[in-house]
Every structure is written in C-alpha cells, then in structure tokens.
PDB file of N, CA and C in Angstrom:
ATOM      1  N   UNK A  18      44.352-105.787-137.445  1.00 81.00           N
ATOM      2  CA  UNK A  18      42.982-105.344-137.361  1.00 81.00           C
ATOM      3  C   UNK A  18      42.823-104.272-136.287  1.00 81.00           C
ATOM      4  N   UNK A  19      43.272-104.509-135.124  1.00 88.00           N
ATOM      5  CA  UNK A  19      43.375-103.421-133.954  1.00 88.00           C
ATOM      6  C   UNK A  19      44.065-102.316-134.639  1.00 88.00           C
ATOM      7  N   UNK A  20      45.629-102.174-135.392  1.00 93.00           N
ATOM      8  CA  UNK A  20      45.891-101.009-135.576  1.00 93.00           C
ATOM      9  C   UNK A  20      45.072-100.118-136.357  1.00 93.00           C
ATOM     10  N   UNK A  21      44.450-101.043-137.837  1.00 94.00           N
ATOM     11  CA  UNK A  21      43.243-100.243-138.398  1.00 94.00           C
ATOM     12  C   UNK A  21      42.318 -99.665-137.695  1.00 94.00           C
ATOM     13  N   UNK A  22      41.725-100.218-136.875  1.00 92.00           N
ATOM     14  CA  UNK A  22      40.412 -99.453-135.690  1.00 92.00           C
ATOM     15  C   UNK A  22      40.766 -98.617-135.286  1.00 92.00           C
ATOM     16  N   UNK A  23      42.208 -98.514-134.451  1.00 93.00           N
ATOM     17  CA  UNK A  23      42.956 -97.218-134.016  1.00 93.00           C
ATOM     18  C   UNK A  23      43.135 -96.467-134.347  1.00 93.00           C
ATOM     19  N   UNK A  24      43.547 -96.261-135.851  1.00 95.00           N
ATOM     20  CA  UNK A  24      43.889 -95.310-136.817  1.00 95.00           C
ATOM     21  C   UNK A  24      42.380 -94.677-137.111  1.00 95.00           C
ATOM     22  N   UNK A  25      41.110 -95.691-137.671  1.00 95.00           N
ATOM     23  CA  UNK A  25      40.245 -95.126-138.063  1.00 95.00           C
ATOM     24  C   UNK A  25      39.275 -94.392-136.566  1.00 95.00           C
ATOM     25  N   UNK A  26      39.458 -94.826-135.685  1.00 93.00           N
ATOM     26  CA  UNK A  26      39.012 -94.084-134.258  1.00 93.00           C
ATOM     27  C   UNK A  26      39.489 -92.607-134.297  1.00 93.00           C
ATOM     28  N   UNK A  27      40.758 -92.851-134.135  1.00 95.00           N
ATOM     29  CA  UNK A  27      41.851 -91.503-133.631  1.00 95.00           C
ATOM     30  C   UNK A  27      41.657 -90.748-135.316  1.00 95.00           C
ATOM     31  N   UNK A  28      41.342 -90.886-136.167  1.00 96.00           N
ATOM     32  CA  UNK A  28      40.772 -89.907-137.460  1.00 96.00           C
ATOM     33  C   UNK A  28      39.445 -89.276-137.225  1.00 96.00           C
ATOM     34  N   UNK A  29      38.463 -90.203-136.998  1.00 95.00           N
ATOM     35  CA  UNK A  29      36.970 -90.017-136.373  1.00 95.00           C
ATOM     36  C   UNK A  29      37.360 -88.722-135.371  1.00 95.00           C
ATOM     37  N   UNK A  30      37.938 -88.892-134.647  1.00 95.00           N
ATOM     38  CA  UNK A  30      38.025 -88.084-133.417  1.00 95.00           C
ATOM     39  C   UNK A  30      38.506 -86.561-133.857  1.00 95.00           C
ATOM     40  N   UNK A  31      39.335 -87.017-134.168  1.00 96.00           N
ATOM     41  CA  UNK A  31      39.959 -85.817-135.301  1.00 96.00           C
ATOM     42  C   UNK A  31      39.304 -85.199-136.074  1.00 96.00           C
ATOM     43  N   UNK A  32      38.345 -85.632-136.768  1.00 96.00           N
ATOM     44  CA  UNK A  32      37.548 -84.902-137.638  1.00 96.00           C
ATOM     45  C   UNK A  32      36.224 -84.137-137.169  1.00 96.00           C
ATOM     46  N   UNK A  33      36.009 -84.914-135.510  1.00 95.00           N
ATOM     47  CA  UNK A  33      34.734 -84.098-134.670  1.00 95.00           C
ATOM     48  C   UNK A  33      35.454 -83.012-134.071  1.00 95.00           C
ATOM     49  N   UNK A  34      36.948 -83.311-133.711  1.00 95.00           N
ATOM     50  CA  UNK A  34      37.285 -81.694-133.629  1.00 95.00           C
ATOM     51  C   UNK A  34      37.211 -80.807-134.460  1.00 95.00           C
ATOM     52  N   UNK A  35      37.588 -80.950-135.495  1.00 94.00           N
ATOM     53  CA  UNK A  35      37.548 -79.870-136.329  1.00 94.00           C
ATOM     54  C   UNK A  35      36.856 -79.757-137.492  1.00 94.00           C
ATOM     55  N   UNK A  36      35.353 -80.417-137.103  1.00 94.00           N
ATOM     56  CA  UNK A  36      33.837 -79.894-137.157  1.00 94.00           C
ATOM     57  C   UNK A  36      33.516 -78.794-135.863  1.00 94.00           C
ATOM     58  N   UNK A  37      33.851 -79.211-134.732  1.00 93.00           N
ATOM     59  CA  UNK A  37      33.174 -78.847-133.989  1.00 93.00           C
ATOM     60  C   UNK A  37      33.819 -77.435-133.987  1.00 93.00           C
ATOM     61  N   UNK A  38      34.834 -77.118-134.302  1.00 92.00           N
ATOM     62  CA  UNK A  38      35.785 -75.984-134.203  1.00 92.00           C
ATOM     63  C   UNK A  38      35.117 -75.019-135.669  1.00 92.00           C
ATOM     64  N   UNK A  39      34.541 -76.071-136.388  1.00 87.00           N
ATOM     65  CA  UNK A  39      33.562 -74.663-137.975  1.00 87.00           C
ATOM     66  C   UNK A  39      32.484 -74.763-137.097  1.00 87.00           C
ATOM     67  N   UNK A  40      32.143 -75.616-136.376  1.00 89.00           N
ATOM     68  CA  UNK A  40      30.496 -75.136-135.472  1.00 89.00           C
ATOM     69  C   UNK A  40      30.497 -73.741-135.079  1.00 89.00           C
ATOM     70  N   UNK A  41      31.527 -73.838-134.102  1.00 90.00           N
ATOM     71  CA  UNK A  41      31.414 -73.340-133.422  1.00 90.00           C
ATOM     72  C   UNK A  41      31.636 -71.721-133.825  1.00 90.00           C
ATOM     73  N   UNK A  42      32.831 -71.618-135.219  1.00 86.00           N
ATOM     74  CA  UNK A  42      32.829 -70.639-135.499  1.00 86.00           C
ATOM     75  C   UNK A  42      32.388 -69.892-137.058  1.00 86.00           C
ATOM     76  N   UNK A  43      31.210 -70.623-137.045  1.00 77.00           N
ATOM     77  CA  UNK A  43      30.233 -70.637-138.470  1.00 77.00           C
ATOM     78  C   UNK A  43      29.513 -69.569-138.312  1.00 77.00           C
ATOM     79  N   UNK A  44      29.413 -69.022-139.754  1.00 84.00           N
ATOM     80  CA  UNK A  44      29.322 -67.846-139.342  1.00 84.00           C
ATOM     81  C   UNK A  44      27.913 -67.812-140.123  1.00 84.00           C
ATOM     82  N   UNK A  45      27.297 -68.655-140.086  1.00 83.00           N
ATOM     83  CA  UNK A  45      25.291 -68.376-140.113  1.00 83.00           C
ATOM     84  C   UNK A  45      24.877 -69.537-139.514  1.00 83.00           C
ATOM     85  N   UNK A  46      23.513 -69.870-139.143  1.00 79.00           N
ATOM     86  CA  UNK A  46      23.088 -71.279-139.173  1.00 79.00           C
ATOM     87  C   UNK A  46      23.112 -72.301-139.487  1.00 79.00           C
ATOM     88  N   UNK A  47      22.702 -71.827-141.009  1.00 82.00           N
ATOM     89  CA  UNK A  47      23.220 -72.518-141.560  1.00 82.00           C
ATOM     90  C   UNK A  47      24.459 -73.890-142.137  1.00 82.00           C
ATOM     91  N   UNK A  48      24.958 -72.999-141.705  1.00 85.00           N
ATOM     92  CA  UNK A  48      26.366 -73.579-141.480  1.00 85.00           C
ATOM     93  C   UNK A  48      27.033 -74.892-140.280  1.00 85.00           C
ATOM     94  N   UNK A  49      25.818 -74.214-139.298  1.00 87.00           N
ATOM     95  CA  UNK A  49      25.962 -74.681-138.113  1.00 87.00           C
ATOM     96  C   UNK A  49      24.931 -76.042-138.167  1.00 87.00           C
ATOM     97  N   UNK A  50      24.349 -76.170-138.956  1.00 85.00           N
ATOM     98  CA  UNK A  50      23.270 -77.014-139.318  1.00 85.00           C
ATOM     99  C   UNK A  50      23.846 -78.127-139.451  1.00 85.00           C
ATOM    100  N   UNK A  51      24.949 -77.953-140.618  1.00 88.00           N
ATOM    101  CA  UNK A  51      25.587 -78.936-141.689  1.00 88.00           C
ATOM    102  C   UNK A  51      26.456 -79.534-140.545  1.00 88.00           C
ATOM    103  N   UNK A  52      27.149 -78.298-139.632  1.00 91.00           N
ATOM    104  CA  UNK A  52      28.203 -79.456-138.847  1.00 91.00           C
ATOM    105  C   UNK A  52      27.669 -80.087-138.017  1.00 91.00           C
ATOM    106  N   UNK A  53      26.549 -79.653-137.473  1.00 90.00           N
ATOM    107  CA  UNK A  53      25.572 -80.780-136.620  1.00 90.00           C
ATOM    108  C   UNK A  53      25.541 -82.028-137.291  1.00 90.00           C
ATOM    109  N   UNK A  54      24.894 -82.395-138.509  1.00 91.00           N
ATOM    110  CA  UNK A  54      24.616 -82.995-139.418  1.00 91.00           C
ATOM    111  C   UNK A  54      25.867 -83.892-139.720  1.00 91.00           C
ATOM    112  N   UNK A  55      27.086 -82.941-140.173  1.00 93.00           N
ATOM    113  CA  UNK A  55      28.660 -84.103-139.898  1.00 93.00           C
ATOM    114  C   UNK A  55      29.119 -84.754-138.762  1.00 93.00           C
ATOM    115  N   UNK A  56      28.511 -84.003-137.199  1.00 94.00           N
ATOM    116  CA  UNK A  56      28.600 -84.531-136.053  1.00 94.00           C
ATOM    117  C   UNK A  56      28.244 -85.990-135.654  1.00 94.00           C
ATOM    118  N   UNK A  57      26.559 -85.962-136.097  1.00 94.00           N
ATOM    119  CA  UNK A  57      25.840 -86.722-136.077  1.00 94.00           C
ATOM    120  C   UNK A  57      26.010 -88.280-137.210  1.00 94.00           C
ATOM    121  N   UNK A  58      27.146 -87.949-138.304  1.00 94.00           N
ATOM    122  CA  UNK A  58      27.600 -88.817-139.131  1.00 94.00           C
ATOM    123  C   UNK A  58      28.792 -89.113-138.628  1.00 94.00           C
ATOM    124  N   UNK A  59      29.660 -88.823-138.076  1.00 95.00           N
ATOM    125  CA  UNK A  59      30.575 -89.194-137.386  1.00 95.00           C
ATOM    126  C   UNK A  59      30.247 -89.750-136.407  1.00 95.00           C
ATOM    127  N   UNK A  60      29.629 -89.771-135.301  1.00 94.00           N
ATOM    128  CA  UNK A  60      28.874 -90.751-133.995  1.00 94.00           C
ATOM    129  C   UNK A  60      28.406 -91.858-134.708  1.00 94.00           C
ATOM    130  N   UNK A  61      27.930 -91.937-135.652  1.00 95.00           N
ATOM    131  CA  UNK A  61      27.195 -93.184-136.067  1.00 95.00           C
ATOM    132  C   UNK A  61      28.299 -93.893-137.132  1.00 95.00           C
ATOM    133  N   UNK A  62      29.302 -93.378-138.007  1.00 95.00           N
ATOM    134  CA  UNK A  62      30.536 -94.106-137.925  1.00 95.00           C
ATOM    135  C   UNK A  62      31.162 -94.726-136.719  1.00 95.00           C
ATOM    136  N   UNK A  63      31.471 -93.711-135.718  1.00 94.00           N
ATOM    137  CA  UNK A  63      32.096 -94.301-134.552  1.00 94.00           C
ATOM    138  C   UNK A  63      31.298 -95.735-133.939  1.00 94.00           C
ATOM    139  N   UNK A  64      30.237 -95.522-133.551  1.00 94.00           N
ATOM    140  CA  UNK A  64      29.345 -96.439-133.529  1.00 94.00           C
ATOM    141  C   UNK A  64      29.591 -97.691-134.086  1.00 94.00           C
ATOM    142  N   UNK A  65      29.574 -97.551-135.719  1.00 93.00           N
ATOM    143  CA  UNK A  65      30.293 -99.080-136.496  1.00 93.00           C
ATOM    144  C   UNK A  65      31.236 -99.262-136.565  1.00 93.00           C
ATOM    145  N   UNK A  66      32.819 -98.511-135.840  1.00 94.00           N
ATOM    146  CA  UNK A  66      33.847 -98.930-135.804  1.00 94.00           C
ATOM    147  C   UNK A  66      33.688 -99.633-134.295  1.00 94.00           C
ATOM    148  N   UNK A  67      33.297 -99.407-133.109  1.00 93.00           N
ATOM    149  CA  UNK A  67      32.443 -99.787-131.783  1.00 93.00           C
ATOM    150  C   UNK A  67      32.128-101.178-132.260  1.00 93.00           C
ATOM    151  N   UNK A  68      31.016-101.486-133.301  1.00 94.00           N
ATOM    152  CA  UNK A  68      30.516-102.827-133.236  1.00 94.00           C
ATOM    153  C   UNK A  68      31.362-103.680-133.975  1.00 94.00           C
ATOM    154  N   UNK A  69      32.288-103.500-134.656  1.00 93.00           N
ATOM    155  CA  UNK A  69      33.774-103.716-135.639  1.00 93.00           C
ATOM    156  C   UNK A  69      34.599-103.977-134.182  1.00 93.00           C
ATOM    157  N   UNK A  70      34.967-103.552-133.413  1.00 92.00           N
ATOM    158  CA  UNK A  70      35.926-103.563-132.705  1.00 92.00           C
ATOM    159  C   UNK A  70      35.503-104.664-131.324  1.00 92.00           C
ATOM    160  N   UNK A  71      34.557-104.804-131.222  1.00 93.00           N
ATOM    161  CA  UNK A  71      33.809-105.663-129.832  1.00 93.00           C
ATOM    162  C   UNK A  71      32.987-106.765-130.281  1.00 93.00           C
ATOM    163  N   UNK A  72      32.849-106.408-131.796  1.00 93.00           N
ATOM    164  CA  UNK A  72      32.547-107.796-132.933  1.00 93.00           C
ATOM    165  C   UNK A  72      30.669-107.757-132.173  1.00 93.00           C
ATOM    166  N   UNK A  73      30.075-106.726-131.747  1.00 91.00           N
ATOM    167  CA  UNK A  73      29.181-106.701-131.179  1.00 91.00           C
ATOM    168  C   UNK A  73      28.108-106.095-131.622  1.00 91.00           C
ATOM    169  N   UNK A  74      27.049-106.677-132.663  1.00 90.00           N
ATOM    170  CA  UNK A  74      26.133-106.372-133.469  1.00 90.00           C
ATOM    171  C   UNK A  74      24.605-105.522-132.858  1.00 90.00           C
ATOM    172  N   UNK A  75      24.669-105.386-131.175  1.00 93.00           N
ATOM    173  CA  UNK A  75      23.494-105.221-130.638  1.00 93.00           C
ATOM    174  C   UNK A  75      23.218-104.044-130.726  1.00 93.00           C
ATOM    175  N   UNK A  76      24.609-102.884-131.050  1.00 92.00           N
ATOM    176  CA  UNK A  76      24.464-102.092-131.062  1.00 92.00           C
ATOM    177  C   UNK A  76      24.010-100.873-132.496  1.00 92.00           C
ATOM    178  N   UNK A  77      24.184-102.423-133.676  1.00 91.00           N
ATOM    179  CA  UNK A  77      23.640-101.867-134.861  1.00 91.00           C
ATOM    180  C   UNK A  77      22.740-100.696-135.310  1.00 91.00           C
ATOM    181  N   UNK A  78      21.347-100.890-134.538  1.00 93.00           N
ATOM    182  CA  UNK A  78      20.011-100.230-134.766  1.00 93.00           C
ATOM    183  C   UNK A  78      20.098 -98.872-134.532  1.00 93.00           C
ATOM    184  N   UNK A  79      21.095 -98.565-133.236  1.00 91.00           N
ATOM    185  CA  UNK A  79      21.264 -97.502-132.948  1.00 91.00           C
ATOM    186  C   UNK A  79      21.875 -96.611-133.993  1.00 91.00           C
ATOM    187  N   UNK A  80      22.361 -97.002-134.555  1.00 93.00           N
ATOM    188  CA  UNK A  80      22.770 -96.534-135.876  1.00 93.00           C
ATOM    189  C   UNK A  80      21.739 -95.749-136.945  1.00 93.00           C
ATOM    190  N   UNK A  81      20.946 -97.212-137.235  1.00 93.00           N
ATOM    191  CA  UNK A  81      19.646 -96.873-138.116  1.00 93.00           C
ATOM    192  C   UNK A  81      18.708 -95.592-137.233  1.00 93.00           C
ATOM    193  N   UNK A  82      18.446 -95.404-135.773  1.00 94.00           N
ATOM    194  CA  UNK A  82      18.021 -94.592-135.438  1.00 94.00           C
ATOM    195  C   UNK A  82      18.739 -93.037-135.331  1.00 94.00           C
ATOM    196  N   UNK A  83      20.325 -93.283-135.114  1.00 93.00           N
ATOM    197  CA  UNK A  83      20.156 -91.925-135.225  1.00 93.00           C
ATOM    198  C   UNK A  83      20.874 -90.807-136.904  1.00 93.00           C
ATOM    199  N   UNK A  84      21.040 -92.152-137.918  1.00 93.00           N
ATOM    200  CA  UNK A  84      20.484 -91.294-139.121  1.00 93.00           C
ATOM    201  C   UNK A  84      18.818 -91.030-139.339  1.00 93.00           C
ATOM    202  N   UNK A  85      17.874 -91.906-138.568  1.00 94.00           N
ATOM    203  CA  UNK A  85      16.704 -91.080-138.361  1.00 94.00           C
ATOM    204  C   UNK A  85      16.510 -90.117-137.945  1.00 94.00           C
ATOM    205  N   UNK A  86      17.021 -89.819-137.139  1.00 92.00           N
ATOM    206  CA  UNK A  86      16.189 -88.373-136.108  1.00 92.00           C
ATOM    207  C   UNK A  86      17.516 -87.485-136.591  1.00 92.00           C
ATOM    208  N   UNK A  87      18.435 -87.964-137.284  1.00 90.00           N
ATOM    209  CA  UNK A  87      19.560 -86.537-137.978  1.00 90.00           C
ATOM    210  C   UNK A  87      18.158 -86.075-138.982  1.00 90.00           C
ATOM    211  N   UNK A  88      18.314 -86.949-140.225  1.00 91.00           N
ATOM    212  CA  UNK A  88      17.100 -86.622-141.401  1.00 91.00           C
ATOM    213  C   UNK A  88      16.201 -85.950-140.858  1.00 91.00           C
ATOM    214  N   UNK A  89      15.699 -86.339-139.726  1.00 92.00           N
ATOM    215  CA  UNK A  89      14.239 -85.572-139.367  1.00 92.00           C
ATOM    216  C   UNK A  89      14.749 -84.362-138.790  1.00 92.00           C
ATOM    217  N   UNK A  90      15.549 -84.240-137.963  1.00 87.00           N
ATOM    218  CA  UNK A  90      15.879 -82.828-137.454  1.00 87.00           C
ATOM    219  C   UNK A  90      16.471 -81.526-138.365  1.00 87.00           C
ATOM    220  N   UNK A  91      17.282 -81.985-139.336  1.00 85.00           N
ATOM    221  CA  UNK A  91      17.868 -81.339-140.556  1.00 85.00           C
ATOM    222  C   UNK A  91      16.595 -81.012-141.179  1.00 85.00           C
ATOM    223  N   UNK A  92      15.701 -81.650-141.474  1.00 86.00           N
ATOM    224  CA  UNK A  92      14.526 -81.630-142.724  1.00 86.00           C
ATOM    225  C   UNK A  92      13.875 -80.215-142.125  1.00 86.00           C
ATOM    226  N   UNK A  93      13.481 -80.645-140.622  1.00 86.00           N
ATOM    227  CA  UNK A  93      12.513 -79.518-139.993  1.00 86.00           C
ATOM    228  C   UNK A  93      13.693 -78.246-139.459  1.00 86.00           C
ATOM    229  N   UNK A  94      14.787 -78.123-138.954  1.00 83.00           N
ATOM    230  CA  UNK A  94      15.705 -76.789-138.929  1.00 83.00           C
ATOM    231  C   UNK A  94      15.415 -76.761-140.016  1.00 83.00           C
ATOM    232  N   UNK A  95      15.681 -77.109-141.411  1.00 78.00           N
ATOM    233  CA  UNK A  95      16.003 -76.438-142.496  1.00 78.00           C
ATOM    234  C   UNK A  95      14.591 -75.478-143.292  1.00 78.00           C
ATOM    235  N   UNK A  96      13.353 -76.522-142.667  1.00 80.00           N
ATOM    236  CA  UNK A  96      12.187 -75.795-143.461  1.00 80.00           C
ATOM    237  C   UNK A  96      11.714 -74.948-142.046  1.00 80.00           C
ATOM    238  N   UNK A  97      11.793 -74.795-141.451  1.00 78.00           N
ATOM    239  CA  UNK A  97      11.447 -73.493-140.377  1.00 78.00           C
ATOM    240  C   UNK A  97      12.457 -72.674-140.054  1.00 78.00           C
ATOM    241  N   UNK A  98      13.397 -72.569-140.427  1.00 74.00           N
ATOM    242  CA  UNK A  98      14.815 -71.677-140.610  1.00 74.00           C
ATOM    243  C   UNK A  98      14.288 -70.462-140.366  1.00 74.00           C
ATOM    244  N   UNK A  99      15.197 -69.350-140.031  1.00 71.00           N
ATOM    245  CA  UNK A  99      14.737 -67.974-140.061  1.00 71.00           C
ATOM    246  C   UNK A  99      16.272 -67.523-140.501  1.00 71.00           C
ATOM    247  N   UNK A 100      15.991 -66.897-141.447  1.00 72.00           N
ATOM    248  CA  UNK A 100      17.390 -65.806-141.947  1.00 72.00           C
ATOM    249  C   UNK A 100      17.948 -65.221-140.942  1.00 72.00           C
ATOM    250  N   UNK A 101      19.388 -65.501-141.223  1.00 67.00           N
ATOM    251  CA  UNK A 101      20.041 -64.404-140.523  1.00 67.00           C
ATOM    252  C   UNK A 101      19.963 -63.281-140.408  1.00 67.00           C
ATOM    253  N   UNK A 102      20.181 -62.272-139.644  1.00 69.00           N
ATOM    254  CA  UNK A 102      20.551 -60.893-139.883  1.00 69.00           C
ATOM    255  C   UNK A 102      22.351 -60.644-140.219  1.00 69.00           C
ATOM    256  N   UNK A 103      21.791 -59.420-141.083  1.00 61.00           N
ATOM    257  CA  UNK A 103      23.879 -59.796-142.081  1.00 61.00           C
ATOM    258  C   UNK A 103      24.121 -57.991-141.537  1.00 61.00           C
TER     259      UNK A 103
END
C-alpha cells in the first residue's frame, strides 16, 4: 500500500512539473488558464492521496472546496477574458 502512494505521489509531482513548465511557457492565456485549472486538479488529487496515506478523513472538504473556487475562478477568467494580441 505505501509503495502504491509513493508511486502515485512521485507521478502527481511529476505531472505539476510539467504543467507548470506549459504554464509557464503557454503561449496565450488561455492556455495558461487550463494549466492553472490542471494545477488545481492535481492539489486536490494530492490531497486524497494525503487522506489515503494518514487514513485521515478531516481533510476531505478541503477538497470539495477547492474544486469550488477552481469552477468559479475558471468560469469568471474565462467570461471576462480579453484576447490576446497575436
């Protein structure tokens, strides 16, 4: 059970690098939106591998809150957006 957590941790981790590495070099907002958005889904995986690993449920909600305020923040960047200049 520990080596699974490990493996699925050290992947997690792995995969916020290299989100954070198209963040960073995304080449509209857009773009930069979405990896926020994968950022923010990856923390809240990590999160349930966290309450999986410490068998510690208190930290559940936090979960449910921050696919809230992802949805809400995505919804409003996306409808007040301003075009790039190309």
């Amino acid at each position: 059970m520990t080596v699974m957590l490990t493996i699925s941790g050290t992947l997690l981790l792995a995969a916020a690098l290299l989100i954070t590495s198209g963040m960073v070099a995304g080449p509209n907002s857009l773009d930069r939106l979405v990896a926020v958005d994968a950022l923010l889904a990856l923390g809240i995986c990590g999160i349930a591998v966290w309450a999986v690993y410490t068998r510690d449920t208190t930290v559940l909600p936090a979960t449910a809150a921050l696919a809230l305020v992802g949805f809400i923040g995505s919804v409003s960047v996306a409808r007040f957006r301003v075009r790039d200049d190309q």
